[in-house]
Structure formats: C-alpha cells, structure tokens
Coordinates of C-alpha atoms and ligand atoms in Angstrom, one line a residue:
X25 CA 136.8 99.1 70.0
X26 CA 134.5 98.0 67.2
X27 CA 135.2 94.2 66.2
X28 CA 135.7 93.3 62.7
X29 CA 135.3 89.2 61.1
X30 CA 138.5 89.0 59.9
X31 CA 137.8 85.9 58.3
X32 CA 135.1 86.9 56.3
X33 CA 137.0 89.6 54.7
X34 CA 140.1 87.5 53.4
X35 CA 140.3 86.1 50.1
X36 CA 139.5 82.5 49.0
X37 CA 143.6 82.5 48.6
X38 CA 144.1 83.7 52.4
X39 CA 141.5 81.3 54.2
X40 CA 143.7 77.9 52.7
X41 CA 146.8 79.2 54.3
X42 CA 146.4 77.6 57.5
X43 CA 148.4 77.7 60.5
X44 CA 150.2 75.0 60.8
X45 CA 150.2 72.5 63.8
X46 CA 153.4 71.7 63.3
X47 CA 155.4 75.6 63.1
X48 CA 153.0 75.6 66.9
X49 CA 154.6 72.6 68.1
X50 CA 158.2 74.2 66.7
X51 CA 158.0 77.1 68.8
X52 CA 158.7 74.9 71.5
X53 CA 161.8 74.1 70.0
X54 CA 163.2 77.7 70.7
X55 CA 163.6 77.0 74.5
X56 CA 166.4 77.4 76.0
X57 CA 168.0 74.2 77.1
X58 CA 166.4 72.2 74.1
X59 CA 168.8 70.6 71.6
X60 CA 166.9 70.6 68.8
X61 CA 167.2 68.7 65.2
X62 CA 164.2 70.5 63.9
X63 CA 165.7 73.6 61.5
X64 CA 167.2 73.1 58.5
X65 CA 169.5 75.1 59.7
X66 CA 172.5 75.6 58.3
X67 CA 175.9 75.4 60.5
X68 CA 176.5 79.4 61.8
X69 CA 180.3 77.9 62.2
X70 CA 180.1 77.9 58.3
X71 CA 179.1 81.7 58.1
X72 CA 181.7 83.8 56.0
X73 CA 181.1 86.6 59.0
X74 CA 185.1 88.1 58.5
X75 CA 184.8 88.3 54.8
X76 CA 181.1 89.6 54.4
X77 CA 181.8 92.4 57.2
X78 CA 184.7 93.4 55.2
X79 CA 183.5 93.0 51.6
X80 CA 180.2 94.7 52.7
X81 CA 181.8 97.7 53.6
X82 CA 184.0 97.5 50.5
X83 CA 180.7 97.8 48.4
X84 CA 179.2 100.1 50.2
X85 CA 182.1 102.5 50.5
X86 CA 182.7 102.1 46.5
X87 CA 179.7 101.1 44.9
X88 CA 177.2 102.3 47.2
X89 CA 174.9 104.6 44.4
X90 CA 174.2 100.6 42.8
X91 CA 173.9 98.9 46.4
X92 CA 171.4 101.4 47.8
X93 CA 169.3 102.0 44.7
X94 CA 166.4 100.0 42.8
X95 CA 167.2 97.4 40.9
X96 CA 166.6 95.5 37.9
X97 CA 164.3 92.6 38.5
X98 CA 165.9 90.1 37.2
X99 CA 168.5 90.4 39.0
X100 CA 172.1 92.1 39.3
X101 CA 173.7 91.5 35.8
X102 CA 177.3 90.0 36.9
X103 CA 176.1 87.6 40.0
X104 CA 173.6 86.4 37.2
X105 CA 176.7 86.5 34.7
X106 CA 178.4 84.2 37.5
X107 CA 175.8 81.6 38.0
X108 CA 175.1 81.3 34.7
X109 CA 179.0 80.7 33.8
X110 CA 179.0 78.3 36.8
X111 CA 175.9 76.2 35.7
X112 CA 177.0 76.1 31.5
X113 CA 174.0 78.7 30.6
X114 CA 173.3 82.0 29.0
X115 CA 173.1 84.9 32.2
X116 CA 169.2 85.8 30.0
X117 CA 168.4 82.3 31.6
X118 CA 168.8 83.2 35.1
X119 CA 166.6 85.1 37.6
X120 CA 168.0 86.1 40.9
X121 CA 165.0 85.2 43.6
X122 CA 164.3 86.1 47.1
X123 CA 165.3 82.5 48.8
X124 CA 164.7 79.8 46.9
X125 CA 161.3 80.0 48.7
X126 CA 160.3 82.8 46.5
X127 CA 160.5 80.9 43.3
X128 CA 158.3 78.4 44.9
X129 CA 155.5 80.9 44.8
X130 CA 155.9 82.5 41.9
X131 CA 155.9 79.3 39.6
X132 CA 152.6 78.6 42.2
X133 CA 151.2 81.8 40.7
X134 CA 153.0 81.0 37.0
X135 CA 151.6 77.3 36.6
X136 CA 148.6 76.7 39.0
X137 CA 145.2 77.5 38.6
X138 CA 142.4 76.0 41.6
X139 CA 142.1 72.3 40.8
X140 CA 145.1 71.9 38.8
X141 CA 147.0 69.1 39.2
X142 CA 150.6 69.6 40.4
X143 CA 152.8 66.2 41.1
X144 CA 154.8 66.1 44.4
X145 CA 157.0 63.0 45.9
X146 CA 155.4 61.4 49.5
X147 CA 157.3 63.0 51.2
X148 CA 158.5 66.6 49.7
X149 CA 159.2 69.8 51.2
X150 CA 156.4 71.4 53.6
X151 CA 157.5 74.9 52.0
X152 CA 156.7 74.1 48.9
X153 CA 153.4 72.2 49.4
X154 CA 152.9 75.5 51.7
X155 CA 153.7 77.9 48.5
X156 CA 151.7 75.3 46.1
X157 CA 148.5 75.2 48.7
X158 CA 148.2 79.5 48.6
X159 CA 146.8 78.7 44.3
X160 CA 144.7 75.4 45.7
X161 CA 145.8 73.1 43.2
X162 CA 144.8 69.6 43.5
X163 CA 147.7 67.4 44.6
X164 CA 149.2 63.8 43.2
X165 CA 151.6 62.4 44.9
X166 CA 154.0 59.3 44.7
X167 CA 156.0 57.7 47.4
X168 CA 159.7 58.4 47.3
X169 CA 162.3 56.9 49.4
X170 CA 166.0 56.7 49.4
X171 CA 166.5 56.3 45.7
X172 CA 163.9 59.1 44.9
X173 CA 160.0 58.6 43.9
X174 CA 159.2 55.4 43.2
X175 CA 159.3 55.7 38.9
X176 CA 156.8 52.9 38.2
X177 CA 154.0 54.7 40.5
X178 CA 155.1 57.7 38.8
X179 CA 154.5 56.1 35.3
X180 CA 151.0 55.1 36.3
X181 CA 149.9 58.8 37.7
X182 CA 151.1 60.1 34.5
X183 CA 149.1 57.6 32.3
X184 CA 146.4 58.9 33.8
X185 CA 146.7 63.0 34.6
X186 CA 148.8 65.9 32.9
X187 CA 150.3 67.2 36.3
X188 CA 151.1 71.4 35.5
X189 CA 154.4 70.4 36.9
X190 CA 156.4 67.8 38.9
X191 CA 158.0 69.1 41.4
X192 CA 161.4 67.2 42.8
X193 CA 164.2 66.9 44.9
X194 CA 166.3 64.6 42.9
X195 CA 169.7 65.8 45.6
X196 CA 169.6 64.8 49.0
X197 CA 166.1 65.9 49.7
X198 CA 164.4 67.2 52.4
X199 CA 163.5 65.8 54.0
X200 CA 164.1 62.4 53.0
X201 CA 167.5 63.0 52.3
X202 CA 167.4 60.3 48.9
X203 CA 169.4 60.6 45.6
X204 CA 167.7 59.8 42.6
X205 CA 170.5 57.7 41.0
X206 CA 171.7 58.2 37.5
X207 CA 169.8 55.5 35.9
X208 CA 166.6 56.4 37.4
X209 CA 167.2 60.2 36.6
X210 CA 167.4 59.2 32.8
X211 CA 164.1 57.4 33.0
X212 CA 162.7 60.6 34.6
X213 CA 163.6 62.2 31.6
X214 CA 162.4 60.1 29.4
X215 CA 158.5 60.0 30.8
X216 CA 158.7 63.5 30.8
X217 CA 160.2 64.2 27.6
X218 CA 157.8 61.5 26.1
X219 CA 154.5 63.7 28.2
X220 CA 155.6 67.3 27.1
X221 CA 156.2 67.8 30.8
X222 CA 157.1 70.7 33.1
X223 CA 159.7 69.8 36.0
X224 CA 160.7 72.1 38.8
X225 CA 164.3 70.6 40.0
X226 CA 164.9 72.3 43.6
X227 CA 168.4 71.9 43.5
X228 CA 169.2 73.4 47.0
X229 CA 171.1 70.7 48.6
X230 CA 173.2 69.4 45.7
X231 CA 176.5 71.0 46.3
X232 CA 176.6 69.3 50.4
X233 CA 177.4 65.3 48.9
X234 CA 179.7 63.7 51.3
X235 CA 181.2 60.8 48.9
X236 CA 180.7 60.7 45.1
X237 CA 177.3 61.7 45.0
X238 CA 177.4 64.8 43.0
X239 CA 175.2 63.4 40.0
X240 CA 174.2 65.4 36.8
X241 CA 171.2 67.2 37.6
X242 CA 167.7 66.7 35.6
X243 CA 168.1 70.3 34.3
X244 CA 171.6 69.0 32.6
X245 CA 170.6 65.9 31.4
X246 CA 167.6 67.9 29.8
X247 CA 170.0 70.3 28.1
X248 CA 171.7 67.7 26.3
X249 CA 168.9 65.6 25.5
X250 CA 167.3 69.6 24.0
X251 CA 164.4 69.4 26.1
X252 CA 163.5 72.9 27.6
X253 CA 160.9 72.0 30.7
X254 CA 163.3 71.7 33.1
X255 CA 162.9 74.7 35.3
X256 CA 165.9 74.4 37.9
X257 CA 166.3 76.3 41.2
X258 CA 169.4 76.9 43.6
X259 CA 170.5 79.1 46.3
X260 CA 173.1 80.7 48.3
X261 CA 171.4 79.7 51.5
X262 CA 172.9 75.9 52.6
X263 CA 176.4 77.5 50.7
X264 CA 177.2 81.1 52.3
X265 CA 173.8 82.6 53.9
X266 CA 170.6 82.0 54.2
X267 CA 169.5 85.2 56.0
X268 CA 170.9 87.0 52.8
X269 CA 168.1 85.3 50.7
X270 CA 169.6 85.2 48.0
X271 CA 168.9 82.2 45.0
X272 CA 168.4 81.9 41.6
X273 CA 165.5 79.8 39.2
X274 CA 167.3 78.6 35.7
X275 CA 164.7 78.0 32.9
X276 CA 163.8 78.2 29.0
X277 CA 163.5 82.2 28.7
X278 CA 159.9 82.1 28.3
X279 CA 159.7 80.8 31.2
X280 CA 162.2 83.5 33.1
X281 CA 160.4 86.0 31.1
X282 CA 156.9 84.9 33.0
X283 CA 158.3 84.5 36.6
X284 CA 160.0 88.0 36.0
X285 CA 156.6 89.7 35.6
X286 CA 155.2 87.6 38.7
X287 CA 158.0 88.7 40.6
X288 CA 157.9 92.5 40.0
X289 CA 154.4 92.7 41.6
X290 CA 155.9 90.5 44.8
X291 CA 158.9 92.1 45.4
X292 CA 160.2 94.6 42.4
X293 CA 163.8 92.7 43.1
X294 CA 166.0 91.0 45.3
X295 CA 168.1 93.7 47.6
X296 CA 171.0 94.7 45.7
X297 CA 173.3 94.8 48.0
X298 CA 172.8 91.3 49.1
X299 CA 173.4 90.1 45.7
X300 CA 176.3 92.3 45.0
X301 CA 178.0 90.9 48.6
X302 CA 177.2 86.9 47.2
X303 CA 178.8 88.2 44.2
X304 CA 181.9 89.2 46.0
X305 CA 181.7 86.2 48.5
X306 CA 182.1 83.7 45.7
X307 CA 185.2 85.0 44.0
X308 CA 187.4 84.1 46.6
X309 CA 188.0 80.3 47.1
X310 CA 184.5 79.2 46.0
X311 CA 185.6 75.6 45.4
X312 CA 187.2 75.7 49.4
X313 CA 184.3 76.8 50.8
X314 CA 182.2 74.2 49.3
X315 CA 184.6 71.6 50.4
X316 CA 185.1 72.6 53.8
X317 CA 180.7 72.8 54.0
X318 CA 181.0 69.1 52.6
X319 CA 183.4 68.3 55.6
X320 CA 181.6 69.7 58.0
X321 CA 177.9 68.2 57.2
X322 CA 179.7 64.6 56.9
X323 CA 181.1 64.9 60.0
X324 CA 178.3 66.2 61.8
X325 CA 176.4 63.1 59.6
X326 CA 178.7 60.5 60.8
X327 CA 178.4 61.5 64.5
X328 CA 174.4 61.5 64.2
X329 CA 174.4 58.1 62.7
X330 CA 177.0 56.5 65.3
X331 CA 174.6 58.0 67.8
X332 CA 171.6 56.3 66.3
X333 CA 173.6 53.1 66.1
X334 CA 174.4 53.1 69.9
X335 CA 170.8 54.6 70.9
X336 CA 168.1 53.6 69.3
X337 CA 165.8 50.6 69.8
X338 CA 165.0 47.4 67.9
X339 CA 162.4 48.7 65.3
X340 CA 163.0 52.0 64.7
X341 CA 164.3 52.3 61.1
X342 CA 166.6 55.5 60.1
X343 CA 168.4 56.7 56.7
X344 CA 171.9 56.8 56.2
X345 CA 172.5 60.5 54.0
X346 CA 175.0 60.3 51.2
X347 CA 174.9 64.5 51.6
X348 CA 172.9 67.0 52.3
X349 CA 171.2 68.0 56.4
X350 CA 168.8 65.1 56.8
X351 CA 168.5 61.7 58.4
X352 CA 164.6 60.7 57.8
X353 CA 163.7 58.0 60.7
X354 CA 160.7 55.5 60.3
X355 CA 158.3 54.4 63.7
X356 CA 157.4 51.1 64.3
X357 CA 153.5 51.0 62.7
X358 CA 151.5 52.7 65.0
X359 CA 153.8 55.1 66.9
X360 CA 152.9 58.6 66.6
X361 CA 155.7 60.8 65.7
X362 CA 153.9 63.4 67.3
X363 CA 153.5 61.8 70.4
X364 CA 157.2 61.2 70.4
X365 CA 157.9 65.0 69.5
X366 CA 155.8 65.8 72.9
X367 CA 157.6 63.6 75.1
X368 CA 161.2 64.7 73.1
X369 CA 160.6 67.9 74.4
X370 CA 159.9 67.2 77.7
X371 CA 163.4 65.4 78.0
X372 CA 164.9 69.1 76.1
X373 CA 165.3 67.8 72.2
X374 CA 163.7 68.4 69.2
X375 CA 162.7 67.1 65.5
X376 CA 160.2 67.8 62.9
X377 CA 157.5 65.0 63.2
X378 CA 157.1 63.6 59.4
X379 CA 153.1 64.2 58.5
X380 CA 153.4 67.5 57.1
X381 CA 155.7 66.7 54.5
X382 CA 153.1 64.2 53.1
X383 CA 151.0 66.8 50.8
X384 CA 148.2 63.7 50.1
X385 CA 148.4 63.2 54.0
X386 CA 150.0 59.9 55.8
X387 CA 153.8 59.1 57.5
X388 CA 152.6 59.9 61.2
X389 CA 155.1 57.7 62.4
X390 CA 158.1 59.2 60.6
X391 CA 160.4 62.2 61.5
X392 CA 162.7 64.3 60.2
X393 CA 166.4 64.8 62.4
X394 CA 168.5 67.5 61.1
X395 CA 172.3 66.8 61.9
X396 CA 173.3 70.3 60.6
X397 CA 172.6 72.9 63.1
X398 CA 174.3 71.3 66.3
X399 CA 178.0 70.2 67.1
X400 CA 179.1 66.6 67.1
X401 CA 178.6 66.3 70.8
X402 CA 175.2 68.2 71.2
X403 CA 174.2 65.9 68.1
X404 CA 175.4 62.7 70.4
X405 CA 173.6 64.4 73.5
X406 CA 170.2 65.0 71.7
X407 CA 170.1 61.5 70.0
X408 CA 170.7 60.0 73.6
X409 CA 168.0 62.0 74.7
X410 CA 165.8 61.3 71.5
X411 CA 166.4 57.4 72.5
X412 CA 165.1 57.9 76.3
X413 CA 162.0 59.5 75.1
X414 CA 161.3 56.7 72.7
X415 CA 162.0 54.1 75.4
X416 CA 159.6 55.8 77.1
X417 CA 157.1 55.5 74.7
X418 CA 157.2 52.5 73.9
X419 CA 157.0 51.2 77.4
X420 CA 153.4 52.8 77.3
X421 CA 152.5 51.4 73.9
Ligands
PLP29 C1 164.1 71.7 49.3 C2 164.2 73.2 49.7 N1 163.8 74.1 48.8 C3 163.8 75.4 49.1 C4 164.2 75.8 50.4 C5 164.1 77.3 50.7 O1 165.4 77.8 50.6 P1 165.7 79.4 50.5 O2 166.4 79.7 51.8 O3 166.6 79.5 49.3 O4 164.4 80.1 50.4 C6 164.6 74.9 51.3 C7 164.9 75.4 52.7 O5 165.1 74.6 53.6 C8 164.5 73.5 51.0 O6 164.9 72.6 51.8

C-alpha cells in the first residue's frame, strides 16, 4: 500500500495534541489484578441503574418522537428549566454540554487565540490544560495548595498580564482536592472585578463536601456583587452518570449565545434522550441521592486516610479532603512520582503521578490517589501496597 506522512498533513492545531506519557503509563492500570487509584472514577455502587432502566423505557415508550429526534442546541428546555431553578438563574442562562469536558473546549475555541494568555492554578486539571493546549495559548500559572491558588502570586501575575480567562477549581479540586475558603473567594472577586476579568468556575465536585464545606460559589458571589464574568460549569457526571455526558456551562447570555454557535459545529447537541432521562432522574429524591454520594465518598475518604496513617513512611506528605475524590500526596525532594508509579504497578496498584497536572511544568514528585473508585477494603489493600513500593524505593534512593 502507498504510504502517506500523516504528520505533514495535520493542522498546526492537531500536531500540539500530543500523546500523553502519562494516559501510556494508565493503560497499565487496566490489568487485571491492579487496584488502581488512578480514575476519577466515580463509585458504580452509586449508579441509579434500577431507576434509569425503568425511567428510560418510560421515555422512550411515551416520548420517544422527542428522545429519538434532533435537538435544539442549547439544550432540552425543561432539564435547562431545572438547573436553572436549582442554581437561582434564568433557563436562557444555561447550555446543556457534552460532559463538562465539552465546555472546556468550546470556551478554548470562544476565548483563545495562539499566544494568548490563559491563567491556570499549579496544579489544575490535565483535561482542561489538554482542551486549552488544542488553541496554543500561552499559559500563567500560580501555585495552589489546600486553600486554593496562592492569591498574592495571583495579584502579581495580574499586575502584570490580562489572562483571556482564569480558569479554577475553587471546590475540592482535582486534583488537589483544596477549598478556596470564603474569605479568599471574596478577594478573588475583587481582583477580578477590579481587572474586568473573565473566570471559568469548574464547579464539578462541589455537591461531594463531607463536613460543612459547601461554600458559595464564585459564580454566586459574582451575581450579588452584579459582575457578569463568571462563566460557571457543572455536571451530572460525579452526581448520577458520567457515561451519560451530560453537564451544563452557566454564563452572562452573550456568552451562552457564543458557546452555542461553537457548539453547533462540534456536536449540533447533546443526545436528547440522555438529557430527558437526567431530567427524570433528578425529580425523585434529588437531595437523598446527593446525601447518600456525600456518605459514601467520606467513607471511602476516611478509610484512605487511616490507611495512609498506618502505611506510609516518615516524609511522605499527603492531603486530608474536606470533599470531593482526591487525596494529593507530596514526595520527599527528589523522588520521582513516576518512578514510584512503575514500581506501584509492579506490586498491582495504581495512581496518577502529579507532573501533568502542572500546565507550566514541575511536581514530579507528587501524585494524585483517588479514593472513589474502590471499596474501603481494596482502598486499605492498595494503600498497603502503595507503602511497600515506596519502601522499596526509597531503600534504592
Ligand atoms: C475538574 C473537572 N472538570 C471537568 C471534568 C470533566 O467532567 P465531565 O465528565 O462532565 O466531562 C472533570 C472530570 O474528571 C474534572 O475533574
């Protein structure tokens, strides 16, 4: 067969998407036998399996000439009607989006131009510096910890550059797992008020606090203080599903008008039927869902952490999650987090080494652990096993 350079005939777009080392070294984690922390992924124990089969039938059987057909692309008018009623906003407001994810790309092709500058916290999440990297945008970063990006950095980035957006985590973020706290989330506001500034909230872990940490978001605090450039995403996917892909982007309607047009050339809509069964999924005992998800993440949380208490070694510095999936871990200087993923998997458990969530590069010796996907006693299994590995390690160091 004739050969074609395959790489000479993609786009200046195309050739930046790289593969990533890291979704390589994941792969791995798909072996059977490993226990792996590496996925966000949500608890399947959670699913609403029962209910969807039924109420999916119910919809197709009654309004299947609405499931089965195009769509508008904004998004089926009562599930935005819902979100809107359940966030305080006007149903024009919302756009329904393909995953979270989605919106991530079209506010890439909305916002960024090559060499713009978009703002990200050190740490943030590789899917969006993935979606970001597609426009090649030029990125600033600030370091962020467990009380969010470190505001004073922040003030000193934005004396000097007019970022396109910031975009944040201020819940639980992944994969840090920090909370911006109140205080810090007015003075956001302030700085960005006072620049003018666009902010992309990603909202997608806010609901999953395991105490009192269900703080007002950016986008509310921006409401009452009448500021419009908060543009605020959610989804359905850490809540019911996250194979359904279904979430939603909140923002001034200029805004939603703009992202609309991007997102009828990507994907016309978001499959109605999909959207009409998260509809019906959240009119029965919403509120008891979202509790019993809270219940189950700070269980799953607390048997993590009492792992890493026992386990780990002198050194090795972890975070202690107030919600969401994550518990970001910290190296002693010098370790390689990759190094530590290869022997990890050797001895059948898994993580997300930190680097690629470090958009300016840097953090080879942290790591992600998610404590959602497995049971409390796989979680207490693959933390022993995480231990043995690092012993190991560090005897060769
Ligand atoms: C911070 C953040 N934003 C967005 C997403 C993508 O979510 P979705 O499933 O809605 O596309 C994730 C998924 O893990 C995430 O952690």
């Amino acid at each position: 067969m004739k050969t074609l350079e395959w790489n000479t005939l993609f786009g200046e777009g195309a050739r930046r998407i790289q593969a990533s080392t890291i979704r390589e070294l994941l792969k791995l984690t798909q072996r059977p036998g490993v226990l792996s922390f590496a996925g966000g992924l949500p608890a399947p124990e959670l699913f609403p399996k029962e209910e969807a089969a039924h109420k999916a039938a119910a919809i197709l059987k009654e309004k299947g000439e609405v499931a089965l057909q195009y769509g508008p692309t904004e998004g089926y008018f009562p599930l935005r009607a819902w979100i809107a009623d359940w966030l305080g906003v006007s149903p024009e407001e919302v756009l329904i989006t393909t995953g979270s994810q989605q919106a991530l790309d079209l506010l890439g092709k909305v916002f960024l131009d090559e060499e713009s500058p978009v703002l990200l916290e050190a740490p943030s999440y590789m899917g969006a510096i993935q979606a970001f990297r597609a426009y090649g945008p030029r990125f600033l970063t600030v370091p962020a910890g467990e009380k969010g990006p470190d505001l004073d950095a922040l003030e000193e980035v934005l004396k000097r550059e007019r970022p396109r957006f910031l975009y944040l985590i201020p819940s639980f973020q992944n994969p840090s797992g920090g909370l911006i706290p109140l205080k810090a989330r007015e003075r956001l506001l302030e700085m960005i008020m006072e620049g003018g500034l666009v902010v992309v909230e990603d909202d997608a872990y806010r609901e999953l606090y395991f105490g009192d940490g269900r703080l007002p978001s950016l986008f509310e605090l921006s409401r009452e203080a009448g500021y419009p450039g908060v543009v605020y995403l959610s989804s359905f996917s850490k809540i019911l599903s996250p194979g359904l892909r279904v979430a939603f982007a909140v923002a001034h309607l200029e805004a939603i008008l703009k992202l609309t047009q991007a997102k009828q050339g990507v994907d016309l809509h978001t499959p109605v039927l999909n959207q009409m069964l998260v509809h019906a999924l959240v009119q029965e005992d919403f509120p008891e869902r979202l509790e019993r998800i809270r219940a189950t993440y700070r269980a799953k949380a607390k048997a993590m952490l009492e792992a890493l208490d026992r386990e780990m070694p002198e050194g090795v510095r972890y975070t202690r999650p107030q919600g969401g999936m994550f518990v970001w871990m910290e190296l002693p200087q010098g370790l390689s987090a990759e190094a530590l993923f290869r022997e990890a998997i050797a001895q059948d458990v898994a993580f997300v080494p930190g680097g690629p969530f470090f958009a300016g590069g840097g953090g080879e010796n942290t790591l992600r652990l998610s404590y959602a996907t497995l049971g409390p006693e796989g979680i207490a299994e693959g933390v022993r096993r995480l231990a043995k590995a690092l012993k190991g390690l560090l005897a060769l160091a």
